[in-house]
CSV table of C-alpha atoms in Angstrom, one decimal:
chain,number,residue,atom,x,y,z
Z,4,UNK,CA,-17.7,11.1,-1.9
Z,5,UNK,CA,-16.7,7.7,-0.4
Z,6,UNK,CA,-13.1,8.2,-1.5
Z,7,UNK,CA,-13.0,11.7,-0.2
Z,8,UNK,CA,-14.6,10.8,3.1
Z,9,UNK,CA,-12.4,7.7,3.6
Z,10,UNK,CA,-9.3,9.8,2.9
Z,11,UNK,CA,-10.2,12.6,5.3
Z,12,UNK,CA,-11.0,10.0,8.0
Z,13,UNK,CA,-7.7,8.3,7.5
Z,14,UNK,CA,-5.8,11.6,7.8
Z,15,UNK,CA,-7.7,12.6,10.9
Z,16,UNK,CA,-7.1,9.3,12.6
Z,17,UNK,CA,-3.5,8.7,11.6
Z,18,UNK,CA,-2.2,12.3,11.9
Z,19,UNK,CA,-4.1,13.2,15.0
Z,20,UNK,CA,-3.0,10.1,16.9
Z,21,UNK,CA,0.6,10.7,15.8
Z,22,UNK,CA,0.6,14.2,17.1
Z,23,UNK,CA,-1.3,13.1,20.2
Z,24,UNK,CA,1.6,10.8,21.0
Z,25,UNK,CA,3.9,13.8,21.0
Z,26,UNK,CA,1.4,15.8,23.0
Z,27,UNK,CA,0.9,13.2,25.8
Z,28,UNK,CA,4.6,12.6,26.4
Z,29,UNK,CA,5.3,16.3,26.3
Z,30,UNK,CA,2.6,16.9,29.0
Z,31,UNK,CA,4.0,13.9,30.9
Z,32,UNK,CA,7.3,15.8,31.2
Z,33,UNK,CA,5.4,19.0,32.0
Z,34,UNK,CA,6.5,20.7,28.7
Z,35,UNK,CA,4.0,23.5,27.8
Z,36,UNK,CA,2.1,22.9,24.6
Z,37,UNK,CA,0.6,26.0,23.0
Z,38,UNK,CA,-1.0,24.5,19.9
Z,39,UNK,CA,-2.2,21.2,18.6
Z,40,UNK,CA,-3.1,21.4,14.9
Z,41,UNK,CA,-4.4,18.8,12.5
Z,42,UNK,CA,-3.5,20.0,9.0
Z,43,UNK,CA,-1.4,23.0,7.9
Z,44,UNK,CA,-2.3,26.5,7.0
Z,45,UNK,CA,-4.5,29.1,8.6
Z,46,UNK,CA,-6.9,27.2,11.0
Z,47,UNK,CA,-10.6,27.3,10.1
Z,48,UNK,CA,-11.5,26.0,13.6
Z,49,UNK,CA,-9.9,26.8,17.0
Z,50,UNK,CA,-10.7,26.0,20.6
Z,51,UNK,CA,-8.6,27.0,23.6
Z,52,UNK,CA,-8.5,24.5,26.5
Z,53,UNK,CA,-6.0,25.3,29.3
Z,54,UNK,CA,-2.7,26.4,27.8
Z,55,UNK,CA,-3.3,24.6,24.5
Z,56,UNK,CA,-5.1,25.9,21.4
Z,57,UNK,CA,-6.7,23.0,19.4
Z,58,UNK,CA,-7.0,23.6,15.7
Z,59,UNK,CA,-8.1,22.2,12.4
Z,60,UNK,CA,-6.4,23.6,9.3
Z,61,UNK,CA,-7.3,23.2,5.5
Z,62,UNK,CA,-4.2,21.4,4.1
Z,63,UNK,CA,-4.7,17.7,5.2
Z,64,UNK,CA,-1.2,16.5,4.6
Z,65,UNK,CA,0.0,16.4,8.3
Z,66,UNK,CA,-0.2,18.3,11.5
Z,67,UNK,CA,2.0,19.6,14.4
Z,68,UNK,CA,2.3,20.1,18.1
Z,69,UNK,CA,3.8,23.5,19.0
Z,70,UNK,CA,5.6,23.7,22.3
Z,71,UNK,CA,7.2,26.5,24.2
Z,72,UNK,CA,10.7,26.8,22.8
Z,73,UNK,CA,13.3,29.7,23.3
Z,74,UNK,CA,14.7,29.0,19.8
Z,75,UNK,CA,11.4,30.1,18.2
Z,76,UNK,CA,10.9,33.4,20.0
Z,77,UNK,CA,10.6,35.2,23.4
Z,78,UNK,CA,9.5,33.0,26.3
Z,79,UNK,CA,8.3,34.3,29.6
Z,80,UNK,CA,10.6,33.6,32.5
Z,81,UNK,CA,7.9,31.7,34.3
Z,82,UNK,CA,7.6,29.3,31.3
Z,83,UNK,CA,11.4,28.6,30.9
Z,84,UNK,CA,11.3,25.4,33.0
Z,85,UNK,CA,8.5,24.1,30.7
Z,86,UNK,CA,10.3,25.0,27.4
Z,87,UNK,CA,11.0,22.0,25.1
Z,88,UNK,CA,14.6,23.0,24.4
Z,89,UNK,CA,15.4,23.3,28.1
Z,90,UNK,CA,14.6,19.7,28.8
Z,91,UNK,CA,17.2,16.9,29.1
Z,92,UNK,CA,18.0,15.3,25.7
Z,93,UNK,CA,16.5,12.0,26.9
Z,94,UNK,CA,13.2,13.7,27.5
Z,95,UNK,CA,13.3,15.4,24.1
Z,96,UNK,CA,14.1,12.0,22.5
Z,97,UNK,CA,11.1,10.5,24.3
Z,98,UNK,CA,8.7,13.3,23.2
Z,99,UNK,CA,9.9,13.1,19.5
Z,100,UNK,CA,9.8,9.3,19.3
Z,101,UNK,CA,6.3,9.1,20.8
Z,102,UNK,CA,4.6,10.1,17.6
Z,103,UNK,CA,6.1,7.4,15.3
Z,104,UNK,CA,5.8,4.8,18.1
Z,105,UNK,CA,2.1,5.7,18.5
Z,106,UNK,CA,1.6,4.9,14.8
Z,107,UNK,CA,3.3,1.5,15.2
Z,108,UNK,CA,1.2,0.7,18.3
Z,109,UNK,CA,-1.9,1.9,16.4
Z,110,UNK,CA,-1.1,-0.5,13.6
Z,111,UNK,CA,-1.0,-3.4,16.0
Z,112,UNK,CA,-4.3,-2.4,17.5
Z,113,UNK,CA,-6.0,-2.0,14.2
Z,114,UNK,CA,-4.8,-5.3,12.9
Z,115,UNK,CA,-5.9,-6.9,16.2
Z,116,UNK,CA,-9.4,-5.5,15.7
Z,117,UNK,CA,-9.6,-6.7,12.1
Z,118,UNK,CA,-8.1,-10.2,12.8
Z,119,UNK,CA,-10.5,-10.7,15.7
Z,120,UNK,CA,-13.4,-10.6,13.2
Z,121,UNK,CA,-11.8,-13.4,11.1
Z,122,UNK,CA,-8.9,-13.7,8.7
Z,123,UNK,CA,-9.2,-14.7,5.0
Z,124,UNK,CA,-5.8,-16.1,4.2
Z,125,UNK,CA,-4.8,-16.5,0.5
Z,126,UNK,CA,-2.1,-19.1,0.2
Z,127,UNK,CA,0.8,-18.2,-2.1
Z,128,UNK,CA,-0.3,-20.6,-4.8
Z,129,UNK,CA,-0.4,-19.6,-8.5
Z,130,UNK,CA,-3.8,-20.1,-10.1
Z,131,UNK,CA,-3.5,-18.1,-13.3
Z,132,UNK,CA,-0.5,-16.8,-15.4
Z,133,UNK,CA,-1.2,-14.3,-18.1
Z,134,UNK,CA,0.5,-14.8,-21.5
Z,135,UNK,CA,3.6,-12.7,-22.2
Z,136,UNK,CA,3.8,-11.4,-18.7
Z,137,UNK,CA,6.9,-11.2,-16.4
Z,138,UNK,CA,5.6,-14.3,-14.6
Z,139,UNK,CA,5.1,-16.3,-17.8
Z,140,UNK,CA,8.6,-15.4,-19.1
Z,141,UNK,CA,10.0,-16.6,-15.8
Z,142,UNK,CA,8.3,-20.0,-16.3
Z,143,UNK,CA,5.6,-19.7,-13.7
Z,144,UNK,CA,2.8,-22.2,-14.2
Z,145,UNK,CA,-0.7,-22.6,-12.8
Z,146,UNK,CA,-0.4,-24.8,-9.7
Z,147,UNK,CA,3.0,-23.5,-8.6
Z,148,UNK,CA,3.1,-23.1,-4.8
Z,149,UNK,CA,5.5,-20.3,-3.8
Z,150,UNK,CA,7.6,-21.2,-0.8
Z,151,UNK,CA,10.3,-18.5,-0.6
Z,152,UNK,CA,11.6,-15.3,-2.4
Z,153,UNK,CA,15.4,-14.8,-2.4
Z,154,UNK,CA,15.6,-17.3,0.4
Z,155,UNK,CA,13.1,-15.7,2.7
Z,156,UNK,CA,10.0,-17.8,3.4
Z,157,UNK,CA,6.6,-16.4,2.5
Z,158,UNK,CA,3.3,-17.3,4.3
Z,159,UNK,CA,0.6,-15.8,2.1
Z,160,UNK,CA,0.0,-14.3,-1.3
Z,161,UNK,CA,0.4,-10.7,-0.1
Z,162,UNK,CA,3.9,-11.5,1.4
Z,163,UNK,CA,5.0,-13.3,-1.8
Z,164,UNK,CA,3.8,-10.5,-4.1
Z,165,UNK,CA,5.3,-7.7,-2.0
Z,166,UNK,CA,8.7,-9.6,-1.8
Z,167,UNK,CA,8.8,-10.1,-5.5
Z,168,UNK,CA,7.8,-6.6,-6.4
Z,169,UNK,CA,10.3,-5.1,-4.0
Z,170,UNK,CA,13.2,-7.0,-5.5
Z,171,UNK,CA,12.4,-6.6,-9.2
Z,172,UNK,CA,14.9,-3.7,-9.7
Z,173,UNK,CA,17.6,-5.2,-7.4
Z,174,UNK,CA,18.6,-7.9,-9.9
Z,175,UNK,CA,17.5,-11.5,-10.3
Z,176,UNK,CA,14.7,-12.6,-8.1
Z,177,UNK,CA,14.8,-16.3,-7.2
Z,178,UNK,CA,11.4,-17.7,-6.3
Z,179,UNK,CA,11.4,-21.2,-4.8
Z,180,UNK,CA,8.2,-23.0,-5.8
Z,181,UNK,CA,6.8,-26.5,-5.6
Z,182,UNK,CA,5.0,-27.5,-8.8
Z,183,UNK,CA,1.6,-29.1,-9.0
Z,184,UNK,CA,3.4,-32.4,-9.5
Z,185,UNK,CA,5.4,-31.9,-6.2
Z,186,UNK,CA,8.7,-31.0,-7.8
Z,187,UNK,CA,10.8,-28.3,-6.1
Z,188,UNK,CA,12.2,-25.8,-8.6
Z,189,UNK,CA,13.3,-22.1,-8.7
Z,190,UNK,CA,11.7,-19.6,-11.0
Z,191,UNK,CA,14.1,-16.8,-11.8
Z,192,UNK,CA,12.7,-13.3,-12.6
Z,193,UNK,CA,15.3,-11.1,-14.3
Z,194,UNK,CA,13.8,-7.8,-15.5
Z,195,UNK,CA,15.8,-5.2,-13.6
Z,196,UNK,CA,16.0,-1.8,-15.3
Z,197,UNK,CA,13.4,-2.8,-17.9
Z,198,UNK,CA,10.2,-1.2,-19.0
Z,199,UNK,CA,8.4,-4.3,-17.8
Z,200,UNK,CA,9.7,-3.8,-14.2
Z,201,UNK,CA,8.6,-0.1,-14.3
Z,202,UNK,CA,5.1,-1.1,-15.4
Z,203,UNK,CA,4.9,-3.8,-12.7
Z,204,UNK,CA,5.8,-1.2,-10.1
Z,205,UNK,CA,2.9,1.0,-11.3
Z,206,UNK,CA,0.3,-1.7,-11.6
Z,207,UNK,CA,1.5,-3.9,-8.7
Z,208,UNK,CA,1.1,-6.9,-11.0
Z,209,UNK,CA,3.6,-9.2,-12.7
Z,210,UNK,CA,1.1,-11.4,-14.5
Z,211,UNK,CA,-0.1,-14.0,-12.0
Z,212,UNK,CA,-3.1,-14.4,-9.7
Z,213,UNK,CA,-3.9,-16.8,-6.9
Z,214,UNK,CA,-7.3,-17.6,-8.4
Z,215,UNK,CA,-8.1,-19.8,-11.3
Z,216,UNK,CA,-10.6,-19.1,-14.0
Z,217,UNK,CA,-12.6,-21.8,-15.8
Z,218,UNK,CA,-13.2,-21.7,-19.5
Z,219,UNK,CA,-16.9,-20.9,-18.8
Z,220,UNK,CA,-19.0,-17.8,-18.7
Z,221,UNK,CA,-19.3,-16.4,-15.2
Z,222,UNK,CA,-21.1,-13.1,-15.8
Z,223,UNK,CA,-22.7,-11.3,-18.8
Z,224,UNK,CA,-23.3,-7.6,-18.8
Z,225,UNK,CA,-26.7,-6.3,-19.9
Z,226,UNK,CA,-26.9,-4.9,-23.5
Z,227,UNK,CA,-23.3,-6.1,-24.2
Z,228,UNK,CA,-22.2,-7.9,-27.4
Z,229,UNK,CA,-22.1,-11.1,-25.4
Z,230,UNK,CA,-25.7,-10.6,-24.1
Z,231,UNK,CA,-27.0,-9.8,-27.6
Z,232,UNK,CA,-25.3,-13.0,-28.9
Z,233,UNK,CA,-27.4,-15.0,-26.4
Z,234,UNK,CA,-24.5,-16.1,-24.1
Z,235,UNK,CA,-25.4,-17.0,-20.6
Z,236,UNK,CA,-23.7,-17.8,-17.3
Z,237,UNK,CA,-22.4,-21.4,-17.3
Z,238,UNK,CA,-21.8,-21.7,-21.0
Z,239,UNK,CA,-18.6,-23.5,-21.8
Z,240,UNK,CA,-16.4,-21.9,-24.5
Z,241,UNK,CA,-15.3,-24.3,-27.3
Z,242,UNK,CA,-14.0,-22.5,-30.3
Z,243,UNK,CA,-13.8,-19.1,-32.1
Z,244,UNK,CA,-14.0,-19.2,-35.9
Z,245,UNK,CA,-13.4,-22.9,-35.8
Z,246,UNK,CA,-10.2,-22.7,-33.6
Z,247,UNK,CA,-10.5,-24.3,-30.1
Z,248,UNK,CA,-10.1,-22.0,-27.1
Z,249,UNK,CA,-7.3,-23.3,-25.0
Z,250,UNK,CA,-8.3,-21.3,-21.9
Z,251,UNK,CA,-10.1,-18.2,-20.8
Z,252,UNK,CA,-7.0,-16.0,-21.0
Z,253,UNK,CA,-6.3,-17.1,-24.6
Z,254,UNK,CA,-10.0,-16.3,-25.4
Z,255,UNK,CA,-9.7,-12.9,-23.8
Z,256,UNK,CA,-6.6,-12.0,-25.7
Z,257,UNK,CA,-8.3,-13.0,-29.0
Z,258,UNK,CA,-11.3,-10.8,-28.2
Z,259,UNK,CA,-8.9,-7.8,-27.4
Z,260,UNK,CA,-7.3,-8.2,-30.8
Z,261,UNK,CA,-10.6,-8.5,-32.7
Z,262,UNK,CA,-12.2,-5.1,-32.1
Z,263,UNK,CA,-15.1,-4.5,-34.6
Z,264,UNK,CA,-14.6,-7.9,-36.3
Z,265,UNK,CA,-17.3,-10.5,-36.7
Z,266,UNK,CA,-16.6,-13.7,-34.8
Z,267,UNK,CA,-18.3,-17.1,-34.8
Z,268,UNK,CA,-18.3,-18.5,-31.2
Z,269,UNK,CA,-19.0,-22.2,-30.5
Z,270,UNK,CA,-20.1,-23.0,-26.9
Z,271,UNK,CA,-21.7,-25.8,-24.9
Z,272,UNK,CA,-24.9,-25.5,-22.8
Z,273,UNK,CA,-26.7,-28.4,-21.1
Z,274,UNK,CA,-24.5,-30.9,-23.0
Z,275,UNK,CA,-25.4,-29.5,-26.4
Z,276,UNK,CA,-23.2,-27.6,-28.8
Z,277,UNK,CA,-24.3,-24.2,-30.1
Z,278,UNK,CA,-22.9,-21.5,-32.3
Z,279,UNK,CA,-23.5,-17.7,-32.3
Z,280,UNK,CA,-21.9,-14.6,-33.9
Z,281,UNK,CA,-20.8,-11.4,-32.2
Z,282,UNK,CA,-18.8,-8.3,-32.9
Z,283,UNK,CA,-16.6,-7.0,-30.1
Z,284,UNK,CA,-17.0,-3.3,-29.3
Z,285,UNK,CA,-14.0,-1.0,-30.1
Z,286,UNK,CA,-12.7,0.6,-26.9
Z,287,UNK,CA,-9.9,3.2,-26.8
Z,288,UNK,CA,-7.8,3.2,-23.6
Z,289,UNK,CA,-5.8,6.0,-22.1
Z,290,UNK,CA,-2.8,5.3,-24.4
Z,291,UNK,CA,-5.1,5.7,-27.5
Z,292,UNK,CA,-4.9,2.0,-28.3
Z,293,UNK,CA,-8.0,0.2,-29.5
Z,294,UNK,CA,-9.0,-3.1,-28.1
Z,295,UNK,CA,-12.1,-5.3,-28.3
Z,296,UNK,CA,-14.6,-5.9,-25.5
Z,297,UNK,CA,-17.7,-8.1,-25.4
Z,298,UNK,CA,-18.9,-7.6,-21.7
Z,299,UNK,CA,-18.3,-11.1,-20.4
Z,300,UNK,CA,-16.4,-12.4,-17.4
Z,301,UNK,CA,-15.0,-15.8,-16.5
Z,302,UNK,CA,-16.4,-18.3,-14.0
Z,303,UNK,CA,-14.2,-18.8,-10.9
Z,304,UNK,CA,-12.8,-22.3,-10.2
Z,305,UNK,CA,-14.5,-22.8,-6.8
Z,306,UNK,CA,-12.8,-26.1,-6.1
Z,307,UNK,CA,-9.4,-24.4,-6.5
Z,308,UNK,CA,-10.5,-21.4,-4.5
Z,309,UNK,CA,-11.5,-23.7,-1.6
Z,310,UNK,CA,-7.9,-24.9,-1.5
Z,311,UNK,CA,-6.3,-21.5,-1.8
Z,312,UNK,CA,-8.6,-19.4,0.4
Z,313,UNK,CA,-8.7,-20.2,4.1
Z,314,UNK,CA,-11.0,-18.4,6.6
Z,315,UNK,CA,-10.5,-18.8,10.3
Z,316,UNK,CA,-11.4,-16.7,13.5
Z,317,UNK,CA,-8.5,-16.5,16.0
Z,318,UNK,CA,-9.1,-15.7,19.7
Z,319,UNK,CA,-8.0,-12.4,21.1
Z,320,UNK,CA,-4.5,-13.5,22.1
Z,321,UNK,CA,-3.9,-15.1,18.7
Z,322,UNK,CA,-5.3,-12.0,16.9
Z,323,UNK,CA,-2.8,-9.8,18.9
Z,324,UNK,CA,0.1,-12.1,18.1
Z,325,UNK,CA,-0.7,-12.2,14.4
Z,326,UNK,CA,-1.1,-8.4,14.5
Z,327,UNK,CA,2.4,-8.0,16.0
Z,328,UNK,CA,3.8,-10.3,13.4
Z,329,UNK,CA,2.0,-8.5,10.5
Z,330,UNK,CA,3.2,-5.1,11.8
Z,331,UNK,CA,6.8,-6.4,12.2
Z,332,UNK,CA,6.7,-7.8,8.7
Z,333,UNK,CA,5.5,-4.5,7.1
Z,334,UNK,CA,8.1,-2.6,9.2
Z,335,UNK,CA,10.8,-4.9,7.8
Z,336,UNK,CA,9.5,-4.5,4.2
Z,337,UNK,CA,9.2,-0.7,4.6
Z,338,UNK,CA,12.8,-0.4,5.9
Z,339,UNK,CA,14.0,-2.7,3.1
Z,340,UNK,CA,12.2,-0.5,0.6
Z,341,UNK,CA,13.9,2.7,1.8
Z,342,UNK,CA,17.2,0.9,1.9
Z,343,UNK,CA,16.8,-0.2,-1.7
Z,344,UNK,CA,15.6,3.3,-2.7
Z,345,UNK,CA,18.8,4.9,-1.3
Z,346,UNK,CA,21.0,2.3,-3.1
Z,347,UNK,CA,19.0,2.7,-6.4
Z,348,UNK,CA,17.9,-1.0,-6.3
Z,349,UNK,CA,14.2,-0.2,-6.4
Z,350,UNK,CA,12.2,1.9,-8.9
Z,351,UNK,CA,10.9,5.4,-7.9
Z,352,UNK,CA,7.6,4.2,-9.4
Z,353,UNK,CA,6.9,2.5,-6.1
Z,354,UNK,CA,6.5,5.8,-4.3
Z,355,UNK,CA,2.9,6.9,-3.9
Z,356,UNK,CA,1.4,10.2,-2.7
Z,357,UNK,CA,-1.9,11.5,-1.3
Z,358,UNK,CA,-3.8,10.9,-4.5
Z,359,UNK,CA,-3.0,7.2,-4.6
Z,360,UNK,CA,-3.6,6.9,-0.8
Z,361,UNK,CA,-7.0,8.6,-1.3
Z,362,UNK,CA,-7.9,6.2,-4.2
Z,363,UNK,CA,-6.9,3.1,-2.1
Z,364,UNK,CA,-8.8,4.5,0.9
Z,365,UNK,CA,-12.0,4.7,-1.2
Z,366,UNK,CA,-11.5,1.3,-2.7
Z,367,UNK,CA,-10.9,-0.5,0.6
Z,368,UNK,CA,-13.8,1.3,2.2
Z,369,UNK,CA,-16.0,0.1,-0.6
Z,370,UNK,CA,-14.9,-3.5,0.0
Z,371,UNK,CA,-15.7,-3.4,3.7
Z,372,UNK,CA,-14.7,-2.2,7.1
Z,373,UNK,CA,-12.0,-4.9,7.6
Z,374,UNK,CA,-10.2,-3.9,4.4
Z,375,UNK,CA,-10.4,-0.2,5.4
Z,376,UNK,CA,-9.1,-0.9,8.9
Z,377,UNK,CA,-6.2,-3.0,7.5
Z,378,UNK,CA,-5.4,-0.2,5.0
Z,379,UNK,CA,-5.3,2.3,8.0
Z,380,UNK,CA,-2.9,-0.1,9.8
Z,381,UNK,CA,-0.6,-0.3,6.7
Z,382,UNK,CA,-0.5,3.4,6.2
Z,383,UNK,CA,0.1,3.9,10.0
Z,384,UNK,CA,3.2,1.6,9.7
Z,385,UNK,CA,4.5,3.5,6.7
Z,386,UNK,CA,3.9,6.8,8.5
Z,387,UNK,CA,5.7,5.6,11.6
Z,388,UNK,CA,8.8,4.2,9.8
Z,389,UNK,CA,9.0,7.3,7.5
Z,390,UNK,CA,9.1,9.6,10.4
Z,391,UNK,CA,11.8,7.6,12.1
Z,392,UNK,CA,14.2,8.0,9.2
Z,393,UNK,CA,17.3,10.0,10.2
Z,394,UNK,CA,16.4,12.9,7.9
Z,395,UNK,CA,16.5,16.5,9.4
Z,396,UNK,CA,12.9,17.9,9.3
Z,397,UNK,CA,11.5,14.5,10.2
Z,398,UNK,CA,11.2,13.1,13.7
Z,399,UNK,CA,14.1,10.8,13.0
Z,400,UNK,CA,16.4,13.8,12.2
Z,401,UNK,CA,15.5,15.5,15.5
Z,402,UNK,CA,16.2,12.2,17.3
Z,403,UNK,CA,19.6,12.1,15.6
Z,404,UNK,CA,20.4,15.7,16.8
Z,405,UNK,CA,19.4,15.0,20.4
Z,406,UNK,CA,21.3,11.7,20.5
Z,407,UNK,CA,24.5,13.6,19.4
Z,408,UNK,CA,23.8,16.2,22.0
Z,409,UNK,CA,23.4,13.6,24.7
Z,410,UNK,CA,26.7,11.9,23.7
Z,411,UNK,CA,28.7,15.1,23.3
Z,412,UNK,CA,27.2,16.9,26.3
Z,413,UNK,CA,26.3,19.9,24.2
Z,414,UNK,CA,24.1,20.5,21.1
Z,415,UNK,CA,25.4,20.6,17.5
Z,416,UNK,CA,26.2,24.1,16.3
Z,417,UNK,CA,23.3,26.1,15.0
Z,418,UNK,CA,25.0,26.4,11.6
Z,419,UNK,CA,25.2,22.6,11.3
Z,420,UNK,CA,21.7,22.1,12.4
Z,421,UNK,CA,20.4,24.7,9.9
Z,422,UNK,CA,22.4,23.1,7.1
Z,423,UNK,CA,20.9,19.7,7.9
Z,424,UNK,CA,17.4,21.2,7.9
Z,425,UNK,CA,17.9,22.6,4.5
Z,426,UNK,CA,19.1,19.3,3.1
Z,427,UNK,CA,16.2,17.5,4.8
Z,428,UNK,CA,13.6,20.0,3.3
Z,429,UNK,CA,15.2,19.6,-0.1
Z,430,UNK,CA,15.0,15.8,0.1
Z,431,UNK,CA,11.4,15.8,1.3
Z,432,UNK,CA,10.4,18.2,-1.5
Z,433,UNK,CA,12.0,15.9,-4.0
Z,434,UNK,CA,10.2,12.9,-2.5
Z,435,UNK,CA,6.9,14.8,-2.6
Z,436,UNK,CA,7.4,15.8,-6.3
Z,437,UNK,CA,8.1,12.2,-7.3
Z,438,UNK,CA,5.1,11.0,-5.3
Z,439,UNK,CA,2.8,13.6,-7.0
Z,440,UNK,CA,4.2,12.8,-10.4
Z,441,UNK,CA,3.6,9.0,-9.9
Z,442,UNK,CA,0.1,9.8,-8.6
Z,443,UNK,CA,-0.7,11.8,-11.7
Z,444,UNK,CA,0.7,9.3,-14.2
Z,445,UNK,CA,-1.3,6.5,-12.5
Z,446,UNK,CA,-4.4,8.7,-12.6
Z,447,UNK,CA,-4.0,9.3,-16.3
Z,448,UNK,CA,-3.1,5.7,-17.1
């Protein structure tokens, strides 16, 4: 219910304000608006106010503003001066551009609200590297401090991760880091066109985390094999079947490989050494593979976290400035993504649809209002940029038509416009199919 509610609220906010941008500028230029609809399909709620019918429709994948237009049917002679297609191209450009620009402005405002309540910054420092991962193969080590990706400086963990993931399929990714000893080196990730790159695109994970785990028990689930073996929070792991445990990740990997097997675990508590036995539960994942699980989690390295995580509260002016920077950064990343998508330098696995958006909406809402507000801001940026792409059927395609009309002094031929619309519809249908396919594969693991 939380996921559904968070998703519906996101659609209502982002789509309604996008369409309201079109509506306001249309009314500013005295264009007659006959319908304002949130959602597609037959409206289940309608209310007439003035010349405009306000509607809610059942398919929550968009909305529209319907204006008087002679190309769409008969228009009363008294309404001709207020028809959209009878306006100067500059006015039509302003009306069409207002929707995407409203989304970008909304993103700035949402980020400003969130940042004003405080910012938890995660520095781009590597705390943990998983064995056999893309990051491990590239030579990343705990303690690395990421400074730049392909020559572009990064300021926080999110920027670093986004830049790396976006460039995985474009060729070698050169990541400039400063090691824990202070040496400047370049870690090279070269996994383009591999299964590992495709999996990373789906999971948004290349095998490294900003936080560091101690080789100590942080949490024990009730009635789990770990709890039945008597393990408690704070216990330090020493060895399994007589072999020392190098770190928590190595211990976890050993447990995963030992489903149903009896293990002897040595640990330290209160300065004394103890031994216990346990048998990991056998768990089957979505790919029908069996792995072991004992219901125990690691203790976080709080000293390291204090260095990596930084919390501060900016004033209103600083929050707005940071919001503009963050929106600009995501606009650049989004445009770069679409550019790489066109050239084939980024995997189609990165494309997400409404199912993934709903899932993330629910997860961010569960974390807290700030996470949810920043999620809305990010989706608003994506919606704004997507609609500005020069594809017929999107706002950007209409902007392209009206720009040509303004330059030529007359509109493009009806035949050419219709051909462009058919191509645009085909492209968007293909994009939607890929998005739904990715959603389903993620949902099913």
